[in-house]
PDB file of C-alpha atoms in Angstrom:
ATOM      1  CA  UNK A   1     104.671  -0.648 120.543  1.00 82.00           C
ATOM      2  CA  UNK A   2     104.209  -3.231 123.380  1.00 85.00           C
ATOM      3  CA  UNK A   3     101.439  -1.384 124.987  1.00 86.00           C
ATOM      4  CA  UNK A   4      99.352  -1.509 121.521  1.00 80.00           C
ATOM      5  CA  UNK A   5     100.153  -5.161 120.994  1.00 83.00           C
ATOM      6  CA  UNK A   6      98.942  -6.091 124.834  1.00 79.00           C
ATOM      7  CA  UNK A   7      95.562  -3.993 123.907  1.00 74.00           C
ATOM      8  CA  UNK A   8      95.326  -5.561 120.173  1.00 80.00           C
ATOM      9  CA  UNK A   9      96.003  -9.001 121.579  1.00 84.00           C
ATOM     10  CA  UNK A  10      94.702  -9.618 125.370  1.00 83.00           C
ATOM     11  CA  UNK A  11      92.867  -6.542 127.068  1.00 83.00           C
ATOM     12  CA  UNK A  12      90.699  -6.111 124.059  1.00 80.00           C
ATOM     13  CA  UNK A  13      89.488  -9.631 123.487  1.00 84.00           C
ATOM     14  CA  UNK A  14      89.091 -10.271 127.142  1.00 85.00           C
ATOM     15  CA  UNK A  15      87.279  -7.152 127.668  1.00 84.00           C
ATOM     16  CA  UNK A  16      84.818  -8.221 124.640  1.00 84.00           C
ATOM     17  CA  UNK A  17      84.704 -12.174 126.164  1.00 85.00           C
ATOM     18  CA  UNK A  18      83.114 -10.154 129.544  1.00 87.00           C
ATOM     19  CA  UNK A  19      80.187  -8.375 128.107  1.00 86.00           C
ATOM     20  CA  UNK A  20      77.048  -9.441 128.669  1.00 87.00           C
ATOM     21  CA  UNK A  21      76.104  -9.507 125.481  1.00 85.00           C
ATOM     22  CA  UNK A  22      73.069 -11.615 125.405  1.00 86.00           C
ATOM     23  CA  UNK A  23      72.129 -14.337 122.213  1.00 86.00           C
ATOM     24  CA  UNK A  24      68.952 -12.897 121.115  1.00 87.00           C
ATOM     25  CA  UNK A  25      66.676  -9.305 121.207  1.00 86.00           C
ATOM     26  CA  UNK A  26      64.943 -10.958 124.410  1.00 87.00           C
ATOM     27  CA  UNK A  27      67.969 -11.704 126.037  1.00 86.00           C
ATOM     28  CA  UNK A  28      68.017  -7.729 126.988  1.00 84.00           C
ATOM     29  CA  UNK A  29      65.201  -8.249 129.145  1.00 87.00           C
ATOM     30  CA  UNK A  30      66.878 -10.567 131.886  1.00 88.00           C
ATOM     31  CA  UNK A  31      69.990  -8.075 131.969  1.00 88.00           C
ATOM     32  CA  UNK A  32      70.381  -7.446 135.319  1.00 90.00           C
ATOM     33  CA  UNK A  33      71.359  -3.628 136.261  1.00 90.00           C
ATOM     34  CA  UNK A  34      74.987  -4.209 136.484  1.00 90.00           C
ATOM     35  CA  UNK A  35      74.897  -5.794 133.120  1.00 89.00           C
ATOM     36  CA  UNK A  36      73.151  -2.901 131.410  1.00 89.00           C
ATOM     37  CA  UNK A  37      76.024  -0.486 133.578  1.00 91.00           C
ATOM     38  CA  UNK A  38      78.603  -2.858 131.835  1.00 89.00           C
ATOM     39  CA  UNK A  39      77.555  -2.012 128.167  1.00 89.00           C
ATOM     40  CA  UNK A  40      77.414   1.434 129.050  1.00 91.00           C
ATOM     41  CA  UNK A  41      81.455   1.823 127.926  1.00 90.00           C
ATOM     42  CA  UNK A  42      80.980  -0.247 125.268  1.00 90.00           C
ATOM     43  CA  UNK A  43      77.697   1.367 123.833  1.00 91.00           C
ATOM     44  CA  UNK A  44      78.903   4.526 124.129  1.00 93.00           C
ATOM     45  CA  UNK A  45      82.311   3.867 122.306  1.00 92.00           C
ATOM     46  CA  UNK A  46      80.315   2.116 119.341  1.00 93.00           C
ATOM     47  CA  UNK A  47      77.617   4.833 119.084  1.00 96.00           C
ATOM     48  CA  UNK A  48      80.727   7.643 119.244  1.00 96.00           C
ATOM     49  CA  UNK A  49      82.667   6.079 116.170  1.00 95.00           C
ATOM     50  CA  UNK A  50      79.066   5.607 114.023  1.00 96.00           C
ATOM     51  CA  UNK A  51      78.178   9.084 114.688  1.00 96.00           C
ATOM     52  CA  UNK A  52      81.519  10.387 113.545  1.00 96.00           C
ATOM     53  CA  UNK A  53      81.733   8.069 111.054  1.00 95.00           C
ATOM     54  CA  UNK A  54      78.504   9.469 109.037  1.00 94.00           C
ATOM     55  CA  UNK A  55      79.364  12.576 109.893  1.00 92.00           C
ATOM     56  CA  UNK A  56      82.295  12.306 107.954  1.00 93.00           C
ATOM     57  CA  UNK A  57      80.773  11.166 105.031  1.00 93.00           C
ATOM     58  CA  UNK A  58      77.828  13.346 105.803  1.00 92.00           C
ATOM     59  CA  UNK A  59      77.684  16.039 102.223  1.00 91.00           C
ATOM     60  CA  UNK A  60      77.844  19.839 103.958  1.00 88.00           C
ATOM     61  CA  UNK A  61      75.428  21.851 103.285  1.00 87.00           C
ATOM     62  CA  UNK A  62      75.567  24.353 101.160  1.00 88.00           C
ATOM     63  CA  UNK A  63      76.843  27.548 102.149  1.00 86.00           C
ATOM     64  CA  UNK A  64      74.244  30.362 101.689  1.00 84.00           C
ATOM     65  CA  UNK A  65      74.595  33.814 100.203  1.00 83.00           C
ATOM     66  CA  UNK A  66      74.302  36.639 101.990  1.00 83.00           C
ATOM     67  CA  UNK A  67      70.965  38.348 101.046  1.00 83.00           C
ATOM     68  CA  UNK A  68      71.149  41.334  98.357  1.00 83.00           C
ATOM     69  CA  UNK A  69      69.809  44.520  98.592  1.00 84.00           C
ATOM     70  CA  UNK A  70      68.668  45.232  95.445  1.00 86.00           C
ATOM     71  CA  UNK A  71      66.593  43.054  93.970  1.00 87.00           C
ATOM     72  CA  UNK A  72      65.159  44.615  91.099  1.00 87.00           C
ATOM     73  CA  UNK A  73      66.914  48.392  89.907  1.00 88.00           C
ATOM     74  CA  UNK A  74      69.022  48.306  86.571  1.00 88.00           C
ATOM     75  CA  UNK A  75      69.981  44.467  87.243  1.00 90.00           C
ATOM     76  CA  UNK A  76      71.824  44.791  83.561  1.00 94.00           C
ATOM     77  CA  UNK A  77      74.682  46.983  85.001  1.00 91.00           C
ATOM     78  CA  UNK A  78      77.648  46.383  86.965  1.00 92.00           C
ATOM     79  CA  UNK A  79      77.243  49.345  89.336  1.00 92.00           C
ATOM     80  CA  UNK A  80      74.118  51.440  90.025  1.00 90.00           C
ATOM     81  CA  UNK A  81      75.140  55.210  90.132  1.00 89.00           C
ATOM     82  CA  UNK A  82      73.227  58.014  89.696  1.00 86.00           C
ATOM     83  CA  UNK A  83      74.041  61.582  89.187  1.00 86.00           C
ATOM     84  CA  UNK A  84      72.052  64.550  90.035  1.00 83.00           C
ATOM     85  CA  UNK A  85      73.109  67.779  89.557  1.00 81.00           C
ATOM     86  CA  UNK A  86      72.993  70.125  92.879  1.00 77.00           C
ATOM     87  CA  UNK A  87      71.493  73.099  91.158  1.00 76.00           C
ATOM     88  CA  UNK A  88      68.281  70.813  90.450  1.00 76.00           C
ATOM     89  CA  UNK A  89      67.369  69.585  93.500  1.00 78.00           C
ATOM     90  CA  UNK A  90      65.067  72.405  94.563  1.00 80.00           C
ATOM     91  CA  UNK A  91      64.285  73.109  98.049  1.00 84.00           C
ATOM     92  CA  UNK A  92      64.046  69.579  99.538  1.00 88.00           C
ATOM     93  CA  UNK A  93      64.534  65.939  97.609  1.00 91.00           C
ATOM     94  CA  UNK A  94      64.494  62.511  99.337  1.00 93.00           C
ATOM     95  CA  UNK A  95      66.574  59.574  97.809  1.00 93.00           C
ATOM     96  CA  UNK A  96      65.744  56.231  98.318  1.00 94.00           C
ATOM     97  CA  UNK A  97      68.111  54.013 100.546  1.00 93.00           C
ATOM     98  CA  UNK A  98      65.805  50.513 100.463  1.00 93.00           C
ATOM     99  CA  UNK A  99      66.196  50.267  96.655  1.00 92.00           C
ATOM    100  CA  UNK A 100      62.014  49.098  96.208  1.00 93.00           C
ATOM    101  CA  UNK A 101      61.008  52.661  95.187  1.00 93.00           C
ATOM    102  CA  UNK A 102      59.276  52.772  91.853  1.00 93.00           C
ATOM    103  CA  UNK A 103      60.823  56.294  91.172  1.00 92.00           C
ATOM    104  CA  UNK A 104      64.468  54.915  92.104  1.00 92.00           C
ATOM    105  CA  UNK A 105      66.909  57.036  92.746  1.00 92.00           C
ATOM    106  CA  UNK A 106      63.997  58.958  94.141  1.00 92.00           C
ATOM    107  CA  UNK A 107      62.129  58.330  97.534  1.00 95.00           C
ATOM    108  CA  UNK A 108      58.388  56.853  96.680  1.00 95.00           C
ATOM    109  CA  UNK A 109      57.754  55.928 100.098  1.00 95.00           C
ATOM    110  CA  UNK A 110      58.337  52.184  99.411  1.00 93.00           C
ATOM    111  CA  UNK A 111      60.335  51.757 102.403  1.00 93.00           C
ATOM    112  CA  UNK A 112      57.669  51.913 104.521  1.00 94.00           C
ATOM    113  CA  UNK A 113      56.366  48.414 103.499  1.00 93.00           C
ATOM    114  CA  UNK A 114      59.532  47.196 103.503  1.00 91.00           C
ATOM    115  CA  UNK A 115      60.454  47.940 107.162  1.00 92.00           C
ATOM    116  CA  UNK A 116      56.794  46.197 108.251  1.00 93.00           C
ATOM    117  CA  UNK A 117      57.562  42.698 106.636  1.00 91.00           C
ATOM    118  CA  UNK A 118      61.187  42.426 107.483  1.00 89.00           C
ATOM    119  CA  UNK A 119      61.618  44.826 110.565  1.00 91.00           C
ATOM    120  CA  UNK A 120      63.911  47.016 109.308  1.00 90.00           C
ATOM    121  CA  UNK A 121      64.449  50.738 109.545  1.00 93.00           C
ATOM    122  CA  UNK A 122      65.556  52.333 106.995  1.00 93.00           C
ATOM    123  CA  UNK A 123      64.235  55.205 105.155  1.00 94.00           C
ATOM    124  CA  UNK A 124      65.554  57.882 102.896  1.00 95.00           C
ATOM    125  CA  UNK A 125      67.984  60.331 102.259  1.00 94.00           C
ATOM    126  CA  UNK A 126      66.405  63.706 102.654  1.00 92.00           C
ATOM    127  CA  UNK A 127      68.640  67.097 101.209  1.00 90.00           C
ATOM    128  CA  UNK A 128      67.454  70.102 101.372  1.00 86.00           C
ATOM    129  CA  UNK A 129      68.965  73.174 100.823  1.00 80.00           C
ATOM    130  CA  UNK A 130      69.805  75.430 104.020  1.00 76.00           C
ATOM    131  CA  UNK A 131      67.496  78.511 104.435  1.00 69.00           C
ATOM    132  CA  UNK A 132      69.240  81.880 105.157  1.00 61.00           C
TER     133      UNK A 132
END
C-alpha cells in the first residue's frame, strides 16, 4: 500500500509540476524539442485512457446474419421438401441447387445468372437413368 500512496501523493504531482505544459495554444510554438519529447509519456497515457474510455461506451454493432439461400421458394413453410417419384423422372432430369429457378424443384437454368453477379458456382443436380 506504501508504494500507491508515494505515487498518489509525491511522484505523481511532481511528475505533473515538470511538464512543460505551456499557458496558452501559442505557448506550443516556443516548445523546444525536449519539451515536446517530455509530453510524449504524458500524451500518450491521456490519449490511451480516452480511446478506451469511448470505446467502452462505444454501442457494438450489430451482429449480422449470415446470408440465406433461399430467398423466394415456398417462404410460408418450415422446410422445403420435395418428392419425386423415381419411376417419373424419364431419361435425364436436372434439379435446381441455387433455389432462383422459376420451375423450382426443377433446373430452369437460373443459376447461370446467379453465378455471374455473385461469383459462385453452383449448378444443378443432373439424374439420369444408367443406359444398359
Amino acid at each position: 500500500m506504501e508504494i500507491v500512496n508515494r505515487l498518489i501523493t509525491s511522484t505523481l504531482p511532481n511528475y505533473f509540476a515538470s511538464l512543460p505544459i505551456p499557458k496558452s495554444v501559442f505557448g506550443f510554438i516556443q516548445l523546444s524539442g525536449g519539451d515536446w519529447i517530455a509530453l510524449i509519456p504524458f500524451v500518450g497515457t491521456v490519449s490511451l485512457i480516452a480511446y478506451v474510455t469511448v470505446k467502452a461506451f462505444q454501442p457494438k454493432p450489430p451482429v449480422a446474419k449470415k446470408p440465406i439461400c433461399n430467398l423466394k421458394i415456398q417462404k410460408e413453410v418450415q422446410k422445403v421438401v420435395n418428392i419425386v417419384d423415381i419411376e417419373e423422372i424419364g431419361e435425364k432430369v436436372s434439379y435446381c441447387r441455387c433455389w432462383r429457378s422459376k420451375r423450382f424443384p426443377l433446373c430452369d437454368g437460373s443459376h447461370t445468372k446467379h453465378n455471374e453477379e455473385t461469383g459462385d458456382n453452383v449448378g444443378p443436380l443432373v439424374l439420369k437413368r444408367k443406359s444398359n
